[in-house]
Coordinates of C-alpha atoms and ligand atoms in Angstrom, one line a residue:
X2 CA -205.6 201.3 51.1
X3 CA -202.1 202.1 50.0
X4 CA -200.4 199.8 48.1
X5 CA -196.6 198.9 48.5
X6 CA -196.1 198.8 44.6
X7 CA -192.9 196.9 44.6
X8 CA -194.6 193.9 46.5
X9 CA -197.6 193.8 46.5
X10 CA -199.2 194.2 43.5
X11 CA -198.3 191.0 41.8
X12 CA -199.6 189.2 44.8
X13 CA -203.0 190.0 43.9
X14 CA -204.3 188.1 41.5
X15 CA -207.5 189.2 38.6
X16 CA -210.7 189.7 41.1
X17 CA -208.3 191.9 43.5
X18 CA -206.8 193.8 41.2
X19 CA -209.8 195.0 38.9
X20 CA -211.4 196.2 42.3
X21 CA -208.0 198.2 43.1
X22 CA -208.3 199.8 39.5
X23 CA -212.2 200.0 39.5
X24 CA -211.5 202.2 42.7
X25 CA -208.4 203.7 41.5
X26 CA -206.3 202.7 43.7
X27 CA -203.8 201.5 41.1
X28 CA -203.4 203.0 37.7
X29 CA -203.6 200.4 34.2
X30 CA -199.9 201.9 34.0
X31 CA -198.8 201.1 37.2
X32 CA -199.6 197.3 36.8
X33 CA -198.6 197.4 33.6
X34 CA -195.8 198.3 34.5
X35 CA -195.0 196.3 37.3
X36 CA -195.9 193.2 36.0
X37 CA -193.4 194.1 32.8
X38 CA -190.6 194.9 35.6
X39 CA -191.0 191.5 37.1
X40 CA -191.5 189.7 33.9
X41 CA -187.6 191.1 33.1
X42 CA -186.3 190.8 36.5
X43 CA -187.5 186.9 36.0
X44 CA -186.2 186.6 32.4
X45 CA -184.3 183.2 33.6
X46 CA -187.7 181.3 34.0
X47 CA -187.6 181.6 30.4
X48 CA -191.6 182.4 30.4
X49 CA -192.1 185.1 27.9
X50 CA -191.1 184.9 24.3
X51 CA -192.4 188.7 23.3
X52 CA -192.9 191.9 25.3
X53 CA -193.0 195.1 23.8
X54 CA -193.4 197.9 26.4
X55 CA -194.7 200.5 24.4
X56 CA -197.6 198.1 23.2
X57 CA -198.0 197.6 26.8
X58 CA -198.5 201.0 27.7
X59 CA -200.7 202.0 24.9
X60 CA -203.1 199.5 25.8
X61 CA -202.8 200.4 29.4
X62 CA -203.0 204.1 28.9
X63 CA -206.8 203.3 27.1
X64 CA -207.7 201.4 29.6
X65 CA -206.7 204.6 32.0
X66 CA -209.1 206.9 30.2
X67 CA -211.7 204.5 30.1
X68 CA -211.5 204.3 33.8
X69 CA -211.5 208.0 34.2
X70 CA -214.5 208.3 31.7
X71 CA -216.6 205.7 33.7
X72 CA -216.5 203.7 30.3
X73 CA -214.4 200.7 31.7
X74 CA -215.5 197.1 31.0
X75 CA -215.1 195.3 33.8
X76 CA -211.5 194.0 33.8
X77 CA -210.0 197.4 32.5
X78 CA -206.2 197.4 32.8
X79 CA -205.8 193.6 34.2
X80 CA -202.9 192.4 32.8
X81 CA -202.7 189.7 31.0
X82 CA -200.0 187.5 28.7
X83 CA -200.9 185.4 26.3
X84 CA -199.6 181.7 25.2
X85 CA -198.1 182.2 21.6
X86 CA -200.0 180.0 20.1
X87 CA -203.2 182.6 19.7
X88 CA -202.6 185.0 17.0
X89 CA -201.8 188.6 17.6
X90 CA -201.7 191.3 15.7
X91 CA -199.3 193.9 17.8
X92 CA -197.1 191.0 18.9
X93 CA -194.9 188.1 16.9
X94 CA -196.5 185.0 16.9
X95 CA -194.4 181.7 16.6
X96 CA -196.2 179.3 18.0
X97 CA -192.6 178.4 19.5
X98 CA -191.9 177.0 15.4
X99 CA -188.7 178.4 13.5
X100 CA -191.5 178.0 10.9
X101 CA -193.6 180.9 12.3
X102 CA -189.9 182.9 12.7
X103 CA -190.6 186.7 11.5
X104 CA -194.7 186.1 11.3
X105 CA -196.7 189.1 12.1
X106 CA -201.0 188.1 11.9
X107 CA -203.1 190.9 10.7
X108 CA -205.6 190.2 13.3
X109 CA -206.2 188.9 16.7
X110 CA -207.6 185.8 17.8
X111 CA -211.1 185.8 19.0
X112 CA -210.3 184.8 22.4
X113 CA -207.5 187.6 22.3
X114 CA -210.5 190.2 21.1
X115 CA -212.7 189.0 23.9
X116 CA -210.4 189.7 26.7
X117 CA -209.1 193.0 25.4
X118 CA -212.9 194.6 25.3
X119 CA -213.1 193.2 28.7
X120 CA -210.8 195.7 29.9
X121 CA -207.3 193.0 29.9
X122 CA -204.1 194.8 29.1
X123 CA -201.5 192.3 26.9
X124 CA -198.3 191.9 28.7
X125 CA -197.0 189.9 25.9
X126 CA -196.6 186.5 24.4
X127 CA -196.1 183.2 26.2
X128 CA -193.4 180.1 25.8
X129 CA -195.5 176.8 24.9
X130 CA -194.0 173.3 23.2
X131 CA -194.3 174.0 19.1
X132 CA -197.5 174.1 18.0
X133 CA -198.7 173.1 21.3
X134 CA -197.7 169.4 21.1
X135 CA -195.4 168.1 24.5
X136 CA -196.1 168.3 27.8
X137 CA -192.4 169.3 29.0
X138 CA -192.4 173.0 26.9
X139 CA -188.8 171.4 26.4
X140 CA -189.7 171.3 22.7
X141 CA -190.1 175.2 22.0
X142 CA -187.9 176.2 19.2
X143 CA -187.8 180.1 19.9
X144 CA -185.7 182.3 22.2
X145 CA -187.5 183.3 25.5
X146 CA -186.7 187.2 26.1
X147 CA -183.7 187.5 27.1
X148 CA -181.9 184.9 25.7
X149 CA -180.9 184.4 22.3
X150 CA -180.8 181.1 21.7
X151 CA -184.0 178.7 22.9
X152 CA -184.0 177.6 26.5
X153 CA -186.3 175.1 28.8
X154 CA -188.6 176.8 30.6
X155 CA -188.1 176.7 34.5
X156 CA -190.8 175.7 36.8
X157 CA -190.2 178.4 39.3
X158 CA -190.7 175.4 42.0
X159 CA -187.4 174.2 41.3
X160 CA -185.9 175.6 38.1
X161 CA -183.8 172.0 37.4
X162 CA -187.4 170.9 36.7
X163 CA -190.2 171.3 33.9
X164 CA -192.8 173.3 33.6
X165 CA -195.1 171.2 31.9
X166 CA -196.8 171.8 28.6
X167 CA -197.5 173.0 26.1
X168 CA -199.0 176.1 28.1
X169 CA -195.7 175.7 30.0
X170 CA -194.9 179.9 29.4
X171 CA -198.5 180.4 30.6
X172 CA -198.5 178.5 34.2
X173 CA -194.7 179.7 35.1
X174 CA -195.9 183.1 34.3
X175 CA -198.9 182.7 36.9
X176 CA -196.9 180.9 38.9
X177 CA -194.0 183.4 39.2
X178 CA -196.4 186.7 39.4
X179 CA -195.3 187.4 36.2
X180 CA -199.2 188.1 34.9
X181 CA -202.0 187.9 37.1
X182 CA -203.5 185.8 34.6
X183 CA -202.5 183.7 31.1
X184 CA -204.2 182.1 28.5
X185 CA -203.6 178.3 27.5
X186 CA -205.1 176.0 25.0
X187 CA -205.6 172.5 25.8
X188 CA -205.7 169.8 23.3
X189 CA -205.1 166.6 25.4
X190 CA -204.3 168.5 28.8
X191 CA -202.1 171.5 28.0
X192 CA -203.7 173.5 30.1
X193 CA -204.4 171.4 33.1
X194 CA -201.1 169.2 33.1
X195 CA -198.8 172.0 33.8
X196 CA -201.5 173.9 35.7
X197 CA -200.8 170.7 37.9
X198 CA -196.8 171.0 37.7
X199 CA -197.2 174.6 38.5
X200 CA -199.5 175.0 41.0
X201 CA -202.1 177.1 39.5
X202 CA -205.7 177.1 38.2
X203 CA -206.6 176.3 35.1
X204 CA -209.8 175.0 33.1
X205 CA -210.8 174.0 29.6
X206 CA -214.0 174.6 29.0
X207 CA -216.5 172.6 26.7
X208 CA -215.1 172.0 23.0
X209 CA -216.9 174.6 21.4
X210 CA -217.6 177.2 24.2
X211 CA -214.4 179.3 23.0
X212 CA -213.8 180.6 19.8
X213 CA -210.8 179.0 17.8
X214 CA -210.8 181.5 15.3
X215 CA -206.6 182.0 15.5
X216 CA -205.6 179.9 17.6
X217 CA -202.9 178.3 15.5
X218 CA -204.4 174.7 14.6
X219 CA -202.9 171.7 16.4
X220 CA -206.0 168.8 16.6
X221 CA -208.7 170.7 15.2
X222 CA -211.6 168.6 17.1
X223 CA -209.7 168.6 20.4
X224 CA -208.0 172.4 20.6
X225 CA -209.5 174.0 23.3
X226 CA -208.8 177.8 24.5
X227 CA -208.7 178.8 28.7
X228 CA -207.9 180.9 31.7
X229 CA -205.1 179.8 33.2
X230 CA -205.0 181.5 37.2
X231 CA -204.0 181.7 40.4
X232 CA -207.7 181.1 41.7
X233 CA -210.9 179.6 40.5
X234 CA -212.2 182.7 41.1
X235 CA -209.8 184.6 39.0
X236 CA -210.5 181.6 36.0
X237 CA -214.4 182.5 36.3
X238 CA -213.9 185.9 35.5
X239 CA -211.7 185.5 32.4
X240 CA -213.9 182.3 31.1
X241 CA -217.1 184.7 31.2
X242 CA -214.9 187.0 29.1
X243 CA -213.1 184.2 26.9
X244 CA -216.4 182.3 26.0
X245 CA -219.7 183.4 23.7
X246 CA -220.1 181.9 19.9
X247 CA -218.3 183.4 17.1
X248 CA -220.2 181.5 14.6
X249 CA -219.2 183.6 11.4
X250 CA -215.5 182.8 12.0
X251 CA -215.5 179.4 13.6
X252 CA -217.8 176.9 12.3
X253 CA -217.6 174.9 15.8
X254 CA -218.1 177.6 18.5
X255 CA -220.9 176.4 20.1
X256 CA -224.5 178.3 19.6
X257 CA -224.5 178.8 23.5
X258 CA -224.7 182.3 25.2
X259 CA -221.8 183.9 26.9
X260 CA -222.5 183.1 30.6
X261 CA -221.0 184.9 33.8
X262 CA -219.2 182.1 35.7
X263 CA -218.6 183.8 38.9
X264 CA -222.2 184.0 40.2
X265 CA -222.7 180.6 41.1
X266 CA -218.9 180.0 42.6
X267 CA -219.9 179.7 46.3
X268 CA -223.2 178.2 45.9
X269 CA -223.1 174.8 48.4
X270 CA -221.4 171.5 47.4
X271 CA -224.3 169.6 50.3
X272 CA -224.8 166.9 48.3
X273 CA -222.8 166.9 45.8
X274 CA -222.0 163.0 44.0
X275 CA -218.1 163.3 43.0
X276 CA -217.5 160.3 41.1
X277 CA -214.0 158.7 41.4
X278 CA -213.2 156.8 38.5
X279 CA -211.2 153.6 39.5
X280 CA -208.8 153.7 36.8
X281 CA -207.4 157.2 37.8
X282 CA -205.6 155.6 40.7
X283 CA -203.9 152.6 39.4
X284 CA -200.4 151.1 39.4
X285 CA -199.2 154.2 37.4
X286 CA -199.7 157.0 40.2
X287 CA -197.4 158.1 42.0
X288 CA -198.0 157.7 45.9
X289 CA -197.3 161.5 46.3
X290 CA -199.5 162.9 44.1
X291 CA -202.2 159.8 45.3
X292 CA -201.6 161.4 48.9
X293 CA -202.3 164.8 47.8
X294 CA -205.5 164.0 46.1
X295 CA -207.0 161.7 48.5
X296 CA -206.5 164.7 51.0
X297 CA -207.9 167.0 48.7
X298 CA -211.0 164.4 48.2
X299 CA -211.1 164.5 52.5
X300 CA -211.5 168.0 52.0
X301 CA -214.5 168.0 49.6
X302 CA -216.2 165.1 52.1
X303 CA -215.9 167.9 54.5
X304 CA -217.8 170.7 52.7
X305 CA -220.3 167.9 52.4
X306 CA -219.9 166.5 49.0
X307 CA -220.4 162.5 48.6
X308 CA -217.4 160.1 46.9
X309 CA -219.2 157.9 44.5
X310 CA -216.9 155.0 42.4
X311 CA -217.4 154.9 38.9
X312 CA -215.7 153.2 36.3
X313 CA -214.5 154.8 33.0
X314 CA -213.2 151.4 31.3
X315 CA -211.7 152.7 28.1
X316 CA -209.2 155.2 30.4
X317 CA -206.1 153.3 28.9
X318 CA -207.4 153.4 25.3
X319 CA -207.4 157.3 25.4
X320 CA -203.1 157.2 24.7
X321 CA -203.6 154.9 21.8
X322 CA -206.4 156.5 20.5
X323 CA -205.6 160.6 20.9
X324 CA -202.1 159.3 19.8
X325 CA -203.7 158.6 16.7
X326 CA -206.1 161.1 15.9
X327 CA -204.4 164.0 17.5
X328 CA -201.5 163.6 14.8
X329 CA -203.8 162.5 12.2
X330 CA -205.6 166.3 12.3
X331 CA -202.3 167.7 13.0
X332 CA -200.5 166.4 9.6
X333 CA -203.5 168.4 7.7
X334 CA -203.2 171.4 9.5
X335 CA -199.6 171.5 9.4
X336 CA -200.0 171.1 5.7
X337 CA -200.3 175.1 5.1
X338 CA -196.8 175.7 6.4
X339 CA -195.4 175.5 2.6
X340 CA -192.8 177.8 2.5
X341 CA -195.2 180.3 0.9
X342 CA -198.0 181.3 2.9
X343 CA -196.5 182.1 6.3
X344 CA -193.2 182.7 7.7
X345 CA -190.0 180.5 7.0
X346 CA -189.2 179.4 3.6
X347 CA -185.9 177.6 2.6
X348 CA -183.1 180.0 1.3
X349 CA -182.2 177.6 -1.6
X350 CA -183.7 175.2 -3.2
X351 CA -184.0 173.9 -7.2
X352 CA -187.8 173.3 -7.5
X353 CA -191.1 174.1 -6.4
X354 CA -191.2 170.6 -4.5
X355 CA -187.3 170.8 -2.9
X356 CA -188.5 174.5 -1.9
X357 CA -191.4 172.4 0.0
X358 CA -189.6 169.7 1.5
X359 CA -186.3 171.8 2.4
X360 CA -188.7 174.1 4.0
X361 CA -190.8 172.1 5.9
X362 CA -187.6 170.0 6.9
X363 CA -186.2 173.0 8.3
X364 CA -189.3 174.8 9.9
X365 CA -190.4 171.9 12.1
X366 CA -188.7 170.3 15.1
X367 CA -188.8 166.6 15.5
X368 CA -191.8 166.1 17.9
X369 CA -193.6 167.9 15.1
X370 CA -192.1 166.0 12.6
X371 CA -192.9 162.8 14.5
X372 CA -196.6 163.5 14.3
X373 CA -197.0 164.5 10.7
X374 CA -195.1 161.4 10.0
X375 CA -197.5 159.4 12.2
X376 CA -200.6 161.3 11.1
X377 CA -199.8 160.5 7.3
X378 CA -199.0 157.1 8.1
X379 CA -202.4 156.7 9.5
X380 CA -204.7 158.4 7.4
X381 CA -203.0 156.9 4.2
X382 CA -204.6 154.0 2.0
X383 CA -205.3 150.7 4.1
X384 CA -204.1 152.3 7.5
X385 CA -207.2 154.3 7.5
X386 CA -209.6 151.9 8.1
X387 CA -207.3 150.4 10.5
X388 CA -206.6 152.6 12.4
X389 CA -207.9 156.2 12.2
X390 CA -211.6 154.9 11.5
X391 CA -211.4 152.5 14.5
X392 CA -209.7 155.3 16.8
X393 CA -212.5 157.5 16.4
X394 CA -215.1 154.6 17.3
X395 CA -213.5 154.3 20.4
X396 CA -213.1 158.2 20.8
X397 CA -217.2 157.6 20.7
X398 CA -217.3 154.9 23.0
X399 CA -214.9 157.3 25.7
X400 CA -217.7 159.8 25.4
X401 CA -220.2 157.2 25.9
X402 CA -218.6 155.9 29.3
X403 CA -218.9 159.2 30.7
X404 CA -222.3 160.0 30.3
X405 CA -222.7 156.6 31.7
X406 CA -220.6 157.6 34.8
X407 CA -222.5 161.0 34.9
X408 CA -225.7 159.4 35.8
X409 CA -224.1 158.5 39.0
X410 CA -222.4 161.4 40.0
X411 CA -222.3 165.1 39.0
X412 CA -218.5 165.7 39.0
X413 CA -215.6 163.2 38.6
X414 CA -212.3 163.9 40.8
X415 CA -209.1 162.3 40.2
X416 CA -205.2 163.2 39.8
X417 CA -203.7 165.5 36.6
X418 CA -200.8 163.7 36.2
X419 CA -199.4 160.3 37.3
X420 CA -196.6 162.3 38.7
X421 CA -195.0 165.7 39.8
X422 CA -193.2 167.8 37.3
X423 CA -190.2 166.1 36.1
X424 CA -186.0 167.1 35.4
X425 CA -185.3 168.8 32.5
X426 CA -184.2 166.4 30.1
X427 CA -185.6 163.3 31.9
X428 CA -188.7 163.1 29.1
X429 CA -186.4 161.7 26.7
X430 CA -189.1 158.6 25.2
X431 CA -191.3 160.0 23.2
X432 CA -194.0 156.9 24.0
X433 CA -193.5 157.6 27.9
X434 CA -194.2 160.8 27.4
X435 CA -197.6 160.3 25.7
X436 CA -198.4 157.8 28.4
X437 CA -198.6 160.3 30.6
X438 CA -201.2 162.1 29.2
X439 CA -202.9 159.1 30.7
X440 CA -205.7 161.4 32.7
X441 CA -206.2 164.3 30.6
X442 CA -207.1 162.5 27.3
X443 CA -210.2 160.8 28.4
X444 CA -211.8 164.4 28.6
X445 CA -210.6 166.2 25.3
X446 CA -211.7 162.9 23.5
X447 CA -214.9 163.8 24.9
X448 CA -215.0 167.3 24.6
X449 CA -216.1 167.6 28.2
X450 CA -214.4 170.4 30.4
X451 CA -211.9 169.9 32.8
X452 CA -209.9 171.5 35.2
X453 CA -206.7 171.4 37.6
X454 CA -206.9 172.5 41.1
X455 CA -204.1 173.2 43.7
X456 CA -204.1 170.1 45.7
X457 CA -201.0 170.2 47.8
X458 CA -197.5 169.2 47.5
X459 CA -195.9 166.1 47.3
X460 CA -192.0 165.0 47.3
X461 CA -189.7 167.8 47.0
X462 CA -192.3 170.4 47.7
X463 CA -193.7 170.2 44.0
X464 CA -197.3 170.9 43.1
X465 CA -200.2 168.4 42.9
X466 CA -203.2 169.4 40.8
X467 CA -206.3 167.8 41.3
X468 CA -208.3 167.4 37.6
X469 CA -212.2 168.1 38.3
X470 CA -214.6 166.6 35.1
X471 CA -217.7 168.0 34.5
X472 CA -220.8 167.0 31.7
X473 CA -221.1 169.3 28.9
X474 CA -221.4 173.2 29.9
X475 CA -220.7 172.2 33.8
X476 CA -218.2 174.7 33.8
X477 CA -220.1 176.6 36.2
X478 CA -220.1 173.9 39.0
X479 CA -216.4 172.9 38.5
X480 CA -215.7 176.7 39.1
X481 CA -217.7 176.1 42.5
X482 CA -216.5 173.2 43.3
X483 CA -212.9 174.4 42.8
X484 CA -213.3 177.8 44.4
X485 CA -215.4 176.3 47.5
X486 CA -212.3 173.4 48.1
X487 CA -210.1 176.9 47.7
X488 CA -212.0 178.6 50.2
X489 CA -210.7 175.9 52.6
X490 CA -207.2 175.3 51.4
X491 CA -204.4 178.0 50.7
X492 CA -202.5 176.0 48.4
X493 CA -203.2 178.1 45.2
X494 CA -201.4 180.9 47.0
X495 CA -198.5 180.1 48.3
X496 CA -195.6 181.2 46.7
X497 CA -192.6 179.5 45.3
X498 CA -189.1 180.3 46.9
X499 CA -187.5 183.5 45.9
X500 CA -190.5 184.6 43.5
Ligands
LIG8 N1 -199.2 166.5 25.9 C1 -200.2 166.4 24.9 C2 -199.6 166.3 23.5 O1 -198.4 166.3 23.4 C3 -201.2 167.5 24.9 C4 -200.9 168.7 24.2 C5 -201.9 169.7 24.2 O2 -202.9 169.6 24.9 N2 -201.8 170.7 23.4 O3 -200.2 166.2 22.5

């Protein structure tokens, strides 16, 4: 097969492309390289915030002789880019923060590790919101390449719009062929919220399945690391590489063996009870994306799976209640950023405490101020008990619900997002914002994986994702269940215009 370099190989995606380097077809150089070329020639999307070419190609040359030595794992010289909130030592990290400005890590991040000894080339680093917290990316506070000052990242579907967030960087890069493959982290639905907007895969697995170990801290008990795709397919592969305990680094990383995702992926769905929880299609959801995922729901009655309503009654509770908790861990993790451990610390200041506050005040952005102002508010004396203590009842009771609903069905189907990616600057309430979150809380509360599928396109041509649930370490099945729907639909591939 001969490969018309210039168009082709981005096109591709991870399963295709580590067969074309297995059989050295392509070199780890030439997609390297490629993929770098496009991620320049794209530079407006505003999707990368580090490359380094020579990096790059150092990694890609390895990968080369490990091909030619019959050594090579089995994704040798796939690129990938990752979302700057995992640590990395060749690369800045900022987590999009002028507080991480100038940081270099000594190490990688586990998940970083993982996929590098699978054979993944690093393309570079990833926009995302600052420290992971937005679902816009409009609240990065760094410079993409290319630009100096920071710009909103443009969802290639129509660049006056959002990307979503805060693994915004990661689904434009997948989006736009700018990186087979990305990771994200998901907290309360970065990963599949602008997987959604985007029109790519992407799935958080388990709480626990992926090692933390740095991954800069947002919501310790939520903050979730995954593959973020074109195809289900694709996201099985790297989630077999991502996954695996790494108990002597993170205390949570589950005791559970690494597991290869991909062999079960077109096993039949005959049978299969997809619960569809009521409250997932209430007043709030757009008709559009309803449309989209009611066809998408057709299609899995088709393959032979069965639509079973369930009820998961706290659904609305999940804002208040990750709204809560969410800043609560992030105003203790936030708490290292002191002006003398890592990165930015204020040129002037009189005494040890104005050097603290004058830092800090400087560092963060205001989203990130607004939580570690919430998050102190309601951890302090008298507001605990009020409301941290009873959020994380309810956070139990969430959990509850759905193993209730899971005796009824094995998977439960409903929309991302209430709506299609929105304008640049439209996002402007802070409280309307978090309302949207609406669908992808429920399943961080409960630590349960979930993931967002191409479903089709609503108004204005912009992608629907459909969010698949599954029980504790179903990760396996949603794969399937996503790859078998993608087996019948070609939404996951088409292209946006002029990409
Ligand atoms: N949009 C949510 C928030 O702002 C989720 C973020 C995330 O998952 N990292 O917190």
């Amino acid at each position: 097969m001969t490969m018309n370099h210039n168009t082709d190989l981005h096109d591709l995606g991870v399963a295709r492309l580590a067969a074309l380097l297995r059989g050295k077809q392509v070199s780890a150089v030439e997609a390297a390289q490629h993929f770098l070329a496009r991620a320049r020639s794209h530079q407006g999307l505003g999707a990368y915030v580090a490359i380094n070419d020579d990096v790059t190609l150092a990694q890609a040359r390895a990968q080369d002789a490990a091909l030619a030595a019959g050594t090579a794992a089995p994704l040798a010289g796939v690129p990938i880019a990752h979302k700057d909130i995992f640590v990395t030592r060749d690369f800045p990290t900022t987590a999009a923060s002028r507080m991480l400005a100038g940081y270099r890590s000594p190490f990688d991040a586990t998940v970083v590790a993982r996929l590098a000894e699978a054979g993944c080339v690093t393309l570079g680093k990833l926009n995302c919101d600052e420290f992971a917290m937005g679902g816009t990316n409009e609240n990065s506070a760094v410079a993409p390449v290319g630009f100096d000052v920071p710009q909103p990242v443009r969802n290639p579907w129509d660049g006056a719009r959002v990307p979503g967030g805060s693994s915004g960087g990661s689904a434009v890069a997948v989006a736009a062929r700018l990186a087979p493959a990305a990771t994200g982290t998901d907290t309360g639905g970065s990963i599949r919220q602008p997987a959604s907007f985007c029109g790519v895969t992407g799935i958080k697995p388990t709480y626990g399945r992926a090692s933390r170990y740095g991954m800069i801290a947002f919501a310790s008990s939520l903050d979730q690391a995954g593959p973020m795709a074109r195809s289900a397919e694709d996201c099985a592969l790297l989630l077999s590489a991502m996954c695996g305990p790494d108990p002597d680094r993170d205390s949570t990383s589950l005791d559970r063996p690494a597991e290869d995702f991909t062999t079960r992926l077109s096993d039949s769905l005959e049978g299969l009870r997809i619960g569809i929880p009521a409250e997932f299609f209430g007043d709030g959801l757009a008709g559009d994306v309803r449309a989209a995922v009611d066809a998408a729901l057709k299609e899995y009655e088709k393959l032979g799976a069965r639509l079973v309503p369930i009820a998961l009654p706290r659904t609305e509770l999940s804002v208040p209640v990750y709204y809560i908790l969410a800043p609560a861990e992030a105003s203790s993790n936030l708490s290292r950023f002191d002006g003398v451990r890592y990165g930015h610390r204020a040129a002037q200041y009189t005494d040890l405490l104005d050097m603290y506050k004058k830092t800090r005040a400087q560092g963060f952005g205001d989203e990130v101020k607004r939580r570690i102002m919430i998050g102190t508010y309601v951890l302090s004396e008298g507001y605990y008990d009020a409301y941290y203590l009873q959020a994380q009842k309810i956070r139990r009771m969430i959990a509850d619900d759905f193993q209730a609903a899971f005796q009824q069905c094995d998977l439960i189907a409903g929309p991302v997002a209430p709506t299609t990616a929105w304008q640049l600057g439209s996002q402007t309430d802070p409280v309307s914002n978090y309302l949207a979150d609406i669908y992808t809380l429920p399943a961080s509360l409960a630590g349960l994986p979930g993931m967002s599928v191409p479903a089709g396109f609503g108004a204005g041509g912009l992608p629907v994702g459909l969010q698949l649930i599954g029980n504790y370490f179903a990760e396996a099945r949603l794969l399937n269940a996503a790859h078998r729907l993608q087996q019948a639909t070609d939404f996951h591939i088409r292209t946006p215009q002029g990409i």
